[in-house]
CSV table of C-alpha atoms and ligand atoms in Angstrom, one decimal:
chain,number,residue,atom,x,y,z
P,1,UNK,CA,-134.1,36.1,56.9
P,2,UNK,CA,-137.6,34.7,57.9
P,3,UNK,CA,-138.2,30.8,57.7
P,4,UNK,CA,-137.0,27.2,57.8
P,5,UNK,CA,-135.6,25.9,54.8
P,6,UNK,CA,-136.5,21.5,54.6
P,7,UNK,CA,-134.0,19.8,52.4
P,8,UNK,CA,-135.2,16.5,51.4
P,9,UNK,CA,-132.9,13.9,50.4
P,10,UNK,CA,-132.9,10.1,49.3
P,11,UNK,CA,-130.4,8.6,47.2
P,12,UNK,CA,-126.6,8.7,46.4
P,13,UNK,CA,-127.1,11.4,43.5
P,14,UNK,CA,-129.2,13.6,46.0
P,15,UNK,CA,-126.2,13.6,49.0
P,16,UNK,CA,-124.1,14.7,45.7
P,17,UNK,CA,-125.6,17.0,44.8
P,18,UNK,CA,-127.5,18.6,48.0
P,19,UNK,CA,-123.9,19.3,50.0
P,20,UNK,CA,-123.1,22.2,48.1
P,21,UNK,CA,-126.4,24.0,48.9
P,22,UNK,CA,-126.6,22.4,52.5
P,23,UNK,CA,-122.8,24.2,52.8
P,24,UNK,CA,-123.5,27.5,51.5
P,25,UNK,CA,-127.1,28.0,52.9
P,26,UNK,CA,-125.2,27.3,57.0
P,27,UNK,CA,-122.3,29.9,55.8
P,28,UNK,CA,-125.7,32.2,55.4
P,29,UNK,CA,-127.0,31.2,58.7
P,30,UNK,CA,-130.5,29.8,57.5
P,31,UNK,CA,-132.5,27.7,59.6
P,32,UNK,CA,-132.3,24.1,57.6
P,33,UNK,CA,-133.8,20.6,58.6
P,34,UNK,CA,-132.3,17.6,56.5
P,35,UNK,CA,-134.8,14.7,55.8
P,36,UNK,CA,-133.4,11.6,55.0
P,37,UNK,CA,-136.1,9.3,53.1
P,38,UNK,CA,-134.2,5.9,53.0
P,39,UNK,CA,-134.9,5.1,49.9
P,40,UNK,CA,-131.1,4.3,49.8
P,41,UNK,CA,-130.5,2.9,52.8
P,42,UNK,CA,-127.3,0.5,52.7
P,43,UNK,CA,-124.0,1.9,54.2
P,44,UNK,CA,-122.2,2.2,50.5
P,45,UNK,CA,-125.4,3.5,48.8
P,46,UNK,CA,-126.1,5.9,51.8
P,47,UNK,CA,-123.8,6.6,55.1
P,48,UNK,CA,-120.5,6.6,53.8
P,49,UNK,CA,-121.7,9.7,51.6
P,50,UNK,CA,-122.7,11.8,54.2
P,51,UNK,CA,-119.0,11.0,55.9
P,52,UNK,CA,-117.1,11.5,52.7
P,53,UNK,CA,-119.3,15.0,51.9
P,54,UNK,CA,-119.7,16.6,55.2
P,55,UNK,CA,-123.2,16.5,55.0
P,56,UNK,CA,-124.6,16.9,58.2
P,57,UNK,CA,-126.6,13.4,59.7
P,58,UNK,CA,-130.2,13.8,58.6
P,59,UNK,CA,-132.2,15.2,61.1
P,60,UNK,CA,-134.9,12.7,60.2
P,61,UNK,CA,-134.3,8.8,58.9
P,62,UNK,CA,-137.8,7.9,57.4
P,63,UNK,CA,-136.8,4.6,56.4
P,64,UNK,CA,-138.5,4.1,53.7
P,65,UNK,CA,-136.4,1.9,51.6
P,66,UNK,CA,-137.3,-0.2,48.1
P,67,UNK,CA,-140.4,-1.2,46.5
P,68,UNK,CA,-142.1,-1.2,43.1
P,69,UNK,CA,-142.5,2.7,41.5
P,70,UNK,CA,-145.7,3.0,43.3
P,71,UNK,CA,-145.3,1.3,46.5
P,72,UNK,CA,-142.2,3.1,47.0
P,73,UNK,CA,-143.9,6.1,45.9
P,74,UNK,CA,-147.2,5.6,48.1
P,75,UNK,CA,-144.5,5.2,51.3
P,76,UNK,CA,-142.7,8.4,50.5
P,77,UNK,CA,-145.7,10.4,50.2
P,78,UNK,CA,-146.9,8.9,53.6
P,79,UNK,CA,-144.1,9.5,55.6
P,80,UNK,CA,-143.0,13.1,54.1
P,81,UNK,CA,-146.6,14.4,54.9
P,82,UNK,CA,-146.4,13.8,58.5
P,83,UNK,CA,-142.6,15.0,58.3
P,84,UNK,CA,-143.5,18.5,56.7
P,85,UNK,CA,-146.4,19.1,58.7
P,86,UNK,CA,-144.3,18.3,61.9
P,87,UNK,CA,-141.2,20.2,60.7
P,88,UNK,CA,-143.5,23.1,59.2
P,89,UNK,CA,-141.0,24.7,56.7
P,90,UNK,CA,-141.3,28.0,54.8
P,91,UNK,CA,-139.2,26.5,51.5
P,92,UNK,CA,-138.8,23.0,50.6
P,93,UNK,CA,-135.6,21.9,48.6
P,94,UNK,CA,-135.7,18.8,46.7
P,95,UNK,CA,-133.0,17.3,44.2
P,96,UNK,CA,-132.9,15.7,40.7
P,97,UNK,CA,-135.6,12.9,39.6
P,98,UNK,CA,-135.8,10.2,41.9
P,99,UNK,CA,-138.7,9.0,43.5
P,100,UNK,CA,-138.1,10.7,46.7
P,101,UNK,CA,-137.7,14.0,44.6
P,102,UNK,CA,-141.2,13.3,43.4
P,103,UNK,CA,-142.5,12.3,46.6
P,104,UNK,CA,-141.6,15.5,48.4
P,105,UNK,CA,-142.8,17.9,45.9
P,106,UNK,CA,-146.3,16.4,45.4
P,107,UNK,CA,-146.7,16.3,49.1
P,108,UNK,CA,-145.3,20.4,49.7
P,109,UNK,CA,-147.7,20.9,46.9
P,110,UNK,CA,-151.0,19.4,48.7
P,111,UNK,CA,-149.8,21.4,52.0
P,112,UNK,CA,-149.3,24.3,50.7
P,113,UNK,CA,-145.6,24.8,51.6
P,114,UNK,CA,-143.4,26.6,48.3
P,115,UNK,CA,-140.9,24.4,46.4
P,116,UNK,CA,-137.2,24.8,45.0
P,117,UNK,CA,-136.1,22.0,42.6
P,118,UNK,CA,-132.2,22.1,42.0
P,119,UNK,CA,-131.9,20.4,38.6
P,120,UNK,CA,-134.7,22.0,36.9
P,121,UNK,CA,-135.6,21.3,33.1
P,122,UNK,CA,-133.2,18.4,31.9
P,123,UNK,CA,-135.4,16.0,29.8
P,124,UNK,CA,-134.5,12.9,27.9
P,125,UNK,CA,-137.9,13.5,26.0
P,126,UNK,CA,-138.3,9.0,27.2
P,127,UNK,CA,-141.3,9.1,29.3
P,128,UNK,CA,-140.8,5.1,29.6
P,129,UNK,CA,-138.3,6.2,32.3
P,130,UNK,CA,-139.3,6.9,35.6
P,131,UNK,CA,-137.1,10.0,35.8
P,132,UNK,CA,-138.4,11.9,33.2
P,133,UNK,CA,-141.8,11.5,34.5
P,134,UNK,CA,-140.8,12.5,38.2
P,135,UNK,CA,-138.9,15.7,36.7
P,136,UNK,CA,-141.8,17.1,34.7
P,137,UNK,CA,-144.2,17.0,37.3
P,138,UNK,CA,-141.9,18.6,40.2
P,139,UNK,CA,-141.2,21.4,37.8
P,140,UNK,CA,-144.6,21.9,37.5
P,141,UNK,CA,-145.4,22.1,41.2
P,142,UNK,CA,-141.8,24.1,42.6
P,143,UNK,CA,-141.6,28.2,42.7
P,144,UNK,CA,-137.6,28.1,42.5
P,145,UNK,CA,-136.4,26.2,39.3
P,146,UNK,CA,-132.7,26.4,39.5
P,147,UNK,CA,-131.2,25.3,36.2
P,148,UNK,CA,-127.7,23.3,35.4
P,149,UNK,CA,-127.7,23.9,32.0
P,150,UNK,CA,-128.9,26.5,29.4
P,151,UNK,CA,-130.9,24.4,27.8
P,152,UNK,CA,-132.9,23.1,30.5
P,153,UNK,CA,-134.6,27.3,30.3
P,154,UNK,CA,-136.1,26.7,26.7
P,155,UNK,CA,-137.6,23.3,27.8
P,156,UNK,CA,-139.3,24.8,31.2
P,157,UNK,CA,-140.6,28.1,28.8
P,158,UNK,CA,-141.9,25.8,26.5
P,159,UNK,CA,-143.8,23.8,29.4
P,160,UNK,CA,-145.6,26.8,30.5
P,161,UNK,CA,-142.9,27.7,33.4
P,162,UNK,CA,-142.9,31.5,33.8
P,163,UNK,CA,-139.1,32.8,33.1
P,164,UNK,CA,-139.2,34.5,37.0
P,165,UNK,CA,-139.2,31.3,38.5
P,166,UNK,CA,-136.0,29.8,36.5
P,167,UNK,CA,-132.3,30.5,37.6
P,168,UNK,CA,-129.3,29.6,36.0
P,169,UNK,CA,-126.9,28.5,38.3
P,170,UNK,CA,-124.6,25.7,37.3
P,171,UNK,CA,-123.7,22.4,38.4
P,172,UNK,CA,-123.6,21.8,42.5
P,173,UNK,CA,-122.3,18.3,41.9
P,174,UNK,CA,-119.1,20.0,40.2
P,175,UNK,CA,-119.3,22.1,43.0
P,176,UNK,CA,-118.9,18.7,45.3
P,177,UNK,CA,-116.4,17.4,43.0
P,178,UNK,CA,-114.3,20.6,43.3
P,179,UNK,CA,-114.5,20.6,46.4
P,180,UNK,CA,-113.0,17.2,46.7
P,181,UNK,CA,-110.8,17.2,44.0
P,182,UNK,CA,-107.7,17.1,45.5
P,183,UNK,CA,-109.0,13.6,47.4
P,184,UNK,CA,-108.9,12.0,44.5
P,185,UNK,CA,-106.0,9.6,43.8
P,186,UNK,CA,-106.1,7.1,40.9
P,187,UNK,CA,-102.8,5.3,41.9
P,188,UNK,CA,-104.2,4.2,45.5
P,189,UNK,CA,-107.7,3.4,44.2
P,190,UNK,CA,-106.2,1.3,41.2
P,191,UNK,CA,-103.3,-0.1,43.3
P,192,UNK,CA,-106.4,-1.5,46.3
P,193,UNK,CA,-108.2,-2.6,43.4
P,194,UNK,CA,-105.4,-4.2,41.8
P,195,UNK,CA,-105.8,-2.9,38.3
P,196,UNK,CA,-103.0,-2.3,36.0
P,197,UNK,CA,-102.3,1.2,34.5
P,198,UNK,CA,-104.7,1.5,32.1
P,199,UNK,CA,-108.4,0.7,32.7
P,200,UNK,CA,-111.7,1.7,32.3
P,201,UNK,CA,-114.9,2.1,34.7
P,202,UNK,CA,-118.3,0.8,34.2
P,203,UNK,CA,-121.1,1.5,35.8
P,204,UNK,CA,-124.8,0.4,34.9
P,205,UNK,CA,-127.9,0.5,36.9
P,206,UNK,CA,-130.7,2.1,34.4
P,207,UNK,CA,-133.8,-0.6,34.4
P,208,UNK,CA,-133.7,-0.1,30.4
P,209,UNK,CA,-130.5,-1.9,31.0
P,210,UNK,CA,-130.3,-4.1,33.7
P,211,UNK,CA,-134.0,-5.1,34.0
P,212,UNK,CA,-134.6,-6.4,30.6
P,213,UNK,CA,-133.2,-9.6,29.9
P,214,UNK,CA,-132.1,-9.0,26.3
P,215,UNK,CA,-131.0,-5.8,27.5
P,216,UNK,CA,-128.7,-7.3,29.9
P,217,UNK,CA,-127.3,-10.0,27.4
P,218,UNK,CA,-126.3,-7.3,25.1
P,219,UNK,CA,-124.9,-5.2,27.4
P,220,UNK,CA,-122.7,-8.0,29.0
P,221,UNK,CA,-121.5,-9.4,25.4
P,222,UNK,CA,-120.4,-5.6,25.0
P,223,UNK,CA,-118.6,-5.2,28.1
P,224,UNK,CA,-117.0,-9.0,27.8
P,225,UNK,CA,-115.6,-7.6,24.6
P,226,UNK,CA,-115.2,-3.9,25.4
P,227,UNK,CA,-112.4,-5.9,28.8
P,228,UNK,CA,-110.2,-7.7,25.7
P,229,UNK,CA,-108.8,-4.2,25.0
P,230,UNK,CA,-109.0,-3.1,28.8
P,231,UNK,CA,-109.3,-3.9,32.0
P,232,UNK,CA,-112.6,-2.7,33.2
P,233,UNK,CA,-113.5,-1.6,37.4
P,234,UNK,CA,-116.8,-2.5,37.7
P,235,UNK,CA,-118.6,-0.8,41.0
P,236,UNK,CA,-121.8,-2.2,40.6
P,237,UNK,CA,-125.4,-0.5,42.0
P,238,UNK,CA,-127.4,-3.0,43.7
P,239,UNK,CA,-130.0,-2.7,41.3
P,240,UNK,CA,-128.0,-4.4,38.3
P,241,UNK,CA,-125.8,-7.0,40.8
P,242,UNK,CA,-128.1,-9.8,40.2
P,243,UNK,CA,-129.4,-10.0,36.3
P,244,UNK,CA,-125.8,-8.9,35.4
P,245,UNK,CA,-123.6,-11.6,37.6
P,246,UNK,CA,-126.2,-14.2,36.1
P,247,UNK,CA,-125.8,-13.1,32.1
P,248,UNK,CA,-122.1,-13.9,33.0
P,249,UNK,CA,-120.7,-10.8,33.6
P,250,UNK,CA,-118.2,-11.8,36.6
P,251,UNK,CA,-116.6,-14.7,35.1
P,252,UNK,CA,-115.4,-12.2,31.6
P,253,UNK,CA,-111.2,-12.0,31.6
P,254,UNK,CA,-110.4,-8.5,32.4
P,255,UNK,CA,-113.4,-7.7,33.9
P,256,UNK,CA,-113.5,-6.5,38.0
P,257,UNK,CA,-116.6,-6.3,39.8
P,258,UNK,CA,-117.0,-4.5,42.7
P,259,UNK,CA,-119.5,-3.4,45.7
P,260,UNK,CA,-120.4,0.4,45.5
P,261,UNK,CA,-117.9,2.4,46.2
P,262,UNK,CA,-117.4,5.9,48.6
P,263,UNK,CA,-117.6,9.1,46.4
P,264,UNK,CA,-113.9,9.5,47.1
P,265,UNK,CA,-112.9,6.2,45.9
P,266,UNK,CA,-115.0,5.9,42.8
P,267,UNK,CA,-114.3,9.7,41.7
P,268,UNK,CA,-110.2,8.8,41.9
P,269,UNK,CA,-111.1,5.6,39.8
P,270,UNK,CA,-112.7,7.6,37.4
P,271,UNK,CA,-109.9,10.1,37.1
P,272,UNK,CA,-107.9,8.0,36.3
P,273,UNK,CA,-109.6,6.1,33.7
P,274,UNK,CA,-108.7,5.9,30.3
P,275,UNK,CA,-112.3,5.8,29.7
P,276,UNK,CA,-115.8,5.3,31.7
P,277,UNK,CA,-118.9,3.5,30.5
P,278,UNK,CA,-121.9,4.2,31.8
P,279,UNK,CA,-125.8,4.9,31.8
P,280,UNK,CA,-125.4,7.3,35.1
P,281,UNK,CA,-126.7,10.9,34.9
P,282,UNK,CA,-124.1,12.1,37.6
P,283,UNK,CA,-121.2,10.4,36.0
P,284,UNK,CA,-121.9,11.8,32.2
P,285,UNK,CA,-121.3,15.0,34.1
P,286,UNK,CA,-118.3,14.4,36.3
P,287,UNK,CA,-116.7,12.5,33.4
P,288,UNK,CA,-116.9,15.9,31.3
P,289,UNK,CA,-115.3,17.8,33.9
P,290,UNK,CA,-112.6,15.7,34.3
P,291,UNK,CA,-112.1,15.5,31.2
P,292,UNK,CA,-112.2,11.8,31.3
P,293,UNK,CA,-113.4,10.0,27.6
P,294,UNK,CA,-116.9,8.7,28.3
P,295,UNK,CA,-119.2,6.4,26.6
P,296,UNK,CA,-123.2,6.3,27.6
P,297,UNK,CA,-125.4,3.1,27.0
P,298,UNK,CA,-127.8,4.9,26.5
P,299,UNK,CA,-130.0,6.6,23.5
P,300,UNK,CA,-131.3,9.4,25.3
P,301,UNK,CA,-129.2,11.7,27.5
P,302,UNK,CA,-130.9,14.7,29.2
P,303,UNK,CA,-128.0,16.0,30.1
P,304,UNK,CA,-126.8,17.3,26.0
P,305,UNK,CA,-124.1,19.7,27.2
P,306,UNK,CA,-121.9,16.3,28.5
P,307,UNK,CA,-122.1,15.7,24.3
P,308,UNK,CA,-121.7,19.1,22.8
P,309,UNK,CA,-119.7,21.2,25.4
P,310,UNK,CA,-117.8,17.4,27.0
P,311,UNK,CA,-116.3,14.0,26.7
P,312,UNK,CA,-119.6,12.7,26.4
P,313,UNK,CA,-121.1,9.8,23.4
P,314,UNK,CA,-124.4,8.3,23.6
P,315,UNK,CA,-123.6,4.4,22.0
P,316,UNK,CA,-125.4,1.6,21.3
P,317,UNK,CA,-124.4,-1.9,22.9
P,318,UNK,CA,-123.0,-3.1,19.1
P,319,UNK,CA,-121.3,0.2,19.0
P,320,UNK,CA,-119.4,-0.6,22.4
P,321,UNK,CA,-116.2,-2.1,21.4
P,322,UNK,CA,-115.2,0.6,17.8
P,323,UNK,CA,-115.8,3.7,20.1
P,324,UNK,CA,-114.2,2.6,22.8
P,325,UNK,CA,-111.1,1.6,20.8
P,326,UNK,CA,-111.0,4.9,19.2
P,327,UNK,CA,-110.9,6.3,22.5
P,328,UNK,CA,-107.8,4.0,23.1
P,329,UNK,CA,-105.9,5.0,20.1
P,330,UNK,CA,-106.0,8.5,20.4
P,331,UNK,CA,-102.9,9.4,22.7
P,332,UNK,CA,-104.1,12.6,23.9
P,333,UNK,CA,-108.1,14.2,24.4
P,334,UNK,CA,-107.2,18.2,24.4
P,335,UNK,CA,-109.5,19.6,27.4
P,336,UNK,CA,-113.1,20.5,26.4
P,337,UNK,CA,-114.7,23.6,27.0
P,338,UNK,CA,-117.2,22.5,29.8
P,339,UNK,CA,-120.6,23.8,30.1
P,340,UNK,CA,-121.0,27.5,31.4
P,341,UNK,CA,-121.0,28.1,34.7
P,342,UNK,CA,-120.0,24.3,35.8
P,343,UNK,CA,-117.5,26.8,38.4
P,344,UNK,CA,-117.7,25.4,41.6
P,345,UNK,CA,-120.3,28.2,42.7
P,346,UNK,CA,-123.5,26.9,42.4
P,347,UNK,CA,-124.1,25.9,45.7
P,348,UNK,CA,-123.5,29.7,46.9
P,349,UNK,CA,-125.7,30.9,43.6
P,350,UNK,CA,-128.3,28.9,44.9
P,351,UNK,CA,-127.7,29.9,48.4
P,352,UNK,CA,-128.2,33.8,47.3
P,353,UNK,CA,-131.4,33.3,45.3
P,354,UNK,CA,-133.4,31.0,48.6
P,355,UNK,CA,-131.9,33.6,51.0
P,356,UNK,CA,-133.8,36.6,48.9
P,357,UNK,CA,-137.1,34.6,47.9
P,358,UNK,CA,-137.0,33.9,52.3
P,359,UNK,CA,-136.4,37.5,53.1
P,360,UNK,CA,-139.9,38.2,50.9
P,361,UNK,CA,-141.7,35.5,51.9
P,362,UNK,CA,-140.4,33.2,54.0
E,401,UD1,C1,-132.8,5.3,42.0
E,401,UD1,C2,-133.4,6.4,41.1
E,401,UD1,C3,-132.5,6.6,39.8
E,401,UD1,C4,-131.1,7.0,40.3
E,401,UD1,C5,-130.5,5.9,41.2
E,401,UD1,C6,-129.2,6.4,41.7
E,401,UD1,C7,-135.9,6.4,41.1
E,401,UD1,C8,-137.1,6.1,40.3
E,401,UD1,N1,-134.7,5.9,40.6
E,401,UD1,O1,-132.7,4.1,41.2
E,401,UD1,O2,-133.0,7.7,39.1
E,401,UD1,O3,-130.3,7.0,39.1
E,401,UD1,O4,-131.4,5.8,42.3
E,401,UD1,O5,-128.4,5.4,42.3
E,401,UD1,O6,-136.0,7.0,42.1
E,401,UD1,N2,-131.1,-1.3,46.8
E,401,UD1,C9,-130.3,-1.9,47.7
E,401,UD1,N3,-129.7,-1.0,48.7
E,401,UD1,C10,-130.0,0.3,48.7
E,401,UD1,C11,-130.8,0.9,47.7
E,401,UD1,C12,-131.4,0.0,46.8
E,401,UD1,O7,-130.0,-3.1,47.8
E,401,UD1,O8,-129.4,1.0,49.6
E,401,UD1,C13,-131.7,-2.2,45.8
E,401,UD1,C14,-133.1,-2.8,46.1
E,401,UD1,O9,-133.1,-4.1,45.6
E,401,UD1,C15,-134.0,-1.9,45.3
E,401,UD1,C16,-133.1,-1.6,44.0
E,401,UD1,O10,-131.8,-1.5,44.5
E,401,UD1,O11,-135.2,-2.5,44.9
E,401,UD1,C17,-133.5,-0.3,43.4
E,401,UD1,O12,-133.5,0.8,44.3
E,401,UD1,P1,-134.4,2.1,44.0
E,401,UD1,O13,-134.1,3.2,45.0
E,401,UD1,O14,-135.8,1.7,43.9
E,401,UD1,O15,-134.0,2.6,42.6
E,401,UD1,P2,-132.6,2.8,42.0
E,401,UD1,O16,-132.4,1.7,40.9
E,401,UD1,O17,-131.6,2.8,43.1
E,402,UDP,N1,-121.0,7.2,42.8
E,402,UDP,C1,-120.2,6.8,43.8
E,402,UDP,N2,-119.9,5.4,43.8
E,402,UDP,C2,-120.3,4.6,42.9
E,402,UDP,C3,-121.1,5.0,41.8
E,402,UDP,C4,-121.4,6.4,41.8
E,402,UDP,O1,-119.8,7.5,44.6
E,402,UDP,O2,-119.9,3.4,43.0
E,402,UDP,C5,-121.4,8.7,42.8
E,402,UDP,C6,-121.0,9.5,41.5
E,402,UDP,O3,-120.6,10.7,42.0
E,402,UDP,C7,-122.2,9.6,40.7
E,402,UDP,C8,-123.3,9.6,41.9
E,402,UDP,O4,-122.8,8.7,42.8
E,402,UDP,O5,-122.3,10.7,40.0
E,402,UDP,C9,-124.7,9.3,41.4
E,402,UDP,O6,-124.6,8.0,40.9
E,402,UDP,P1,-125.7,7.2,40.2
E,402,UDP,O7,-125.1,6.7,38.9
E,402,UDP,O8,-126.2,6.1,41.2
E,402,UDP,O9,-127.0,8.1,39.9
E,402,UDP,P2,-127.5,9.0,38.7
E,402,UDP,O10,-126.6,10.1,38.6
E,402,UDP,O11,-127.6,8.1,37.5
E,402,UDP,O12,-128.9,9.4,39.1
C-alpha cells in the first residue's frame, strides 16, 4: 500500500464517527495523520471524546475555533491549506457536513490531493441549513463516496456522481456505539444525575431552533409541557445554552439541564430513556439502534431510514406533548428492523475500499 491517508476532524459528530475508520485503517497498517481543526475546542465538546473513543491525539491542533459561517469557514480553509501541503497526503478523509468537512474538501480540491467523504448523499433537500449546503458541494469534489444509507446512492446518481465512486457501507457511528455498548449504564448515569426511573433526553442545538427567537419560545413551551409527563435530562450544546436558559427553559418543574456530556455518559442516558427528543443527526441514528422511541424537532430529516426502517418521528413543536404521550402509553416498542448494513462493520468496509483505491493510486 503506497501513500499517507489525512483524516480531518473537527467536531464531536466527526470524533464519532471517524474512530471506526481511524481503528480499522491502523489494523491495515496505513500511514494516517489526524488533523484536528478546533472548531470544537472545549474539553466536553472535544477532549474527553478522543479519551472515551480511543482516538488517537490529533497529530495537528489548528485551533481554529467559532465564528460566523464564513469567518469560520475563511480560517479553516487557511489553516488546512498550509496543513495539507506540509503533511502532503495521497487520500484525504473527511466526515459528515460540518464546516470543517467543507473546509477540507475545497482546500484537497484546489491542491490537487483525492478525496473520501464518509457520509455521502444524505440530504434534507433545506438548503437554509448550513449542512446541506456543506454536504452537496464535498460530494461534488471527493473520488470515494461512502454511503450510510441506500438512499443516499439515488440522490448522488441523480447529482451527476458516477456510480464507481459510491460505496455502500453502513453506519461507522453504530460501529462506535457497538463498540462501546457494553459501557453504557443507564442506572449510574440516571442515579449521578439524580433522575427518577423514567425520563426522557433532550437535546437541541440546530440554529432553526435555538437561534430564532420564536423558534426558541416554542420549543421551550414544548419541552415545559412535554417535563409534566416526564422528567427530561437536558445535556445542552453550547450553541443553544444561552437563548434557551433565557426563554425560561431551566426554571420548568421536571426539567434537568446539564453541560455536555462524555459519549459514554450521554449514550447510557439515552439507553435508558423512555424517550429522546431531539434535532441531532447522530442521535436520530443511535436512537434507532437502540431501539430507544425518538422524537425530532425537526421538519426535514436527511437521515429517512431513522423513520422508515427506526424509532424515528419528525414533530412539530405543537405536536410535542400527544406524540410523546403516545410513546408513554404504549408498554412495549417491539425492536425495529434497523437500516441494512448498520453491523458494526463499516469502519473495516471502509478500511478495505481506501486500502485498494491506495494500492492503485496512492
Ligand atoms: C456544528 C455543525 C453542526 C453539528 C454540530 C455538532 C457546522 C456548520 N455546524 O454546529 O452541523 O451538528 O457542530 O455538535 O459546522 N462553542 C463552544 N465550545 C465549543 C464549540 C462551540 O462554546 O467547543 C459555541 C461557540 O459559541 C460557537 C457555537 O458554539 O459559536 C457554535 O459552534 P460551531 O462549531 O460554529 O457550530 P455548532 O453549532 O457547534
Ligand atoms: N453526544 C455526546 N454528548 C452529548 C450530546 C451528543 O456524546 O451531550 C454525541 C452523540 O453520540 C451524538 C454525537 O455526539 O450522536 C453528535 O452530536 P451532535 O448532536 O452534536 O451532532 P449532529 O449529529 O447533530 O451533527
Amino acid at each position: 500500500m503506497n501513500g499517507r491517508v489525512l483524516h480531518v476532524v473537527g467536531t464531536r459528530p466527526n470524533f464519532v464517527k471517524a474512530a471506526p475508520v481511524v481503528a480499522a485503517l491502523r489494523a491495515a497498517g496505513c500511514d494516517q495523520v489526524l488533523v484536528h481543526t478546533g472548531q470544537h475546542y472545549d474539553e466536553r465538546m472535544s477532549d474527553i471524546f478522543f479519551r472515551q473513543l480511543g482516538l488517537p491525539r490529533p497529530d495537528t491542533d489548528l485551533g481554529v475555533g467559532s465564528g460566523s459561517q464564513a469567518r469560520q469557514t475563511a480560517e479553516l480553509l487557511i489553516a488546512l491549506e498550509g496543513e495539507l501541503i506540509a503533511r502532503d497526503p495521497a487520500l484525504v478523509i473527511v466526515y459528515g457536513d460540518v464546516n470543517s468537512t467543507l473546509a477540507a474538501a475545497l482546500v484537497a480540491a484546489k491542491l490537487g490531493i483525492p478525496l473520501a467523504h464518509v457520509e455521502a448523499g444524505l440530504r434534507s433537500f433545506d438548503m437554509a441549513m448550513p449542512e446541506e449546503v456543506n454536504r452537496r458541494l464535498v460530494d461534488q469534489l471527493a473520488e470515494l463516496l461512502f454511503a450510510t444509507s441506500p438512499e443516499a446512492i439515488g440522490h448522488l446518481a441523480r447529482e451527476g456522481v458516477p456510480a464507481d465512486r459510491i460505496h455502500l457501507v453502513g453506519n461507522p457511528m453504530i460501529d462506535t456505539l457497538l463498540t462501546h455498548v457494553d459501557r453504557f449504564d443507564p442506572a449510574a448515569a440516571r442515579t449521578s444525575h439524580a433522575l427518577p426511573e423514567r425520563y426522557g433526553v433532550v437535546t437541541l442545538h440546530r440554529p432553526a431552533n435555538v437561534d430564532d427567537p420564536e423558534a426558541v419560545r416554542a420549543a421551550v413551551h414544548a419541552l415545559t409541557e412535554a417535563a409534566r409527563l416526564i422528567d427530561l435530562a437536558v445535556p445542552l450544546h453550547p450553541r443553544g445554552r444561552a437563548a434557551l436558559g433565557a426563554a425560561g427553559l431551566a426554571d420548568a418543574p421536571g426539567i434537568h439541564i446539564l453541560d455536555p456530556l462524555g459519549y459514554v455518559e450521554f449514550m447510557s442516558l439515552v439507553r435508558g430513556a423512555a424517550a429522546v427528543i431531539t434535532d441531532s443527526g447522530g442521535v436520530q441514528e443511535e436512537t434507532t439502534v437502540l431501539n430507544v422511541p425518538c422524537l425530532t424537532l425537526r421538519t426535514t430529516t436527511e437521515r429517512p431510514v431513522t423513520v422508515t426502517h427506526g424509532t424515528n418521528r419528525l414533530v412539530a413543536p405543537t405536536e410535542l406533548v400527544p406524540a410523546l404521550r403516545k410513546i408513554l402509553d404504549t408498554t412495549t416498542h417491539p425492536p425495529t428492523e434497523g437500516p441494512p448494513l448498520w453491523d458494526g462493520h463499516a469502519g473495516p468496509r471502509i478500511a478495505r475500499t481506501i486500502t485498494r483505491w491506495l494500492d492503485h493510486h496512492g
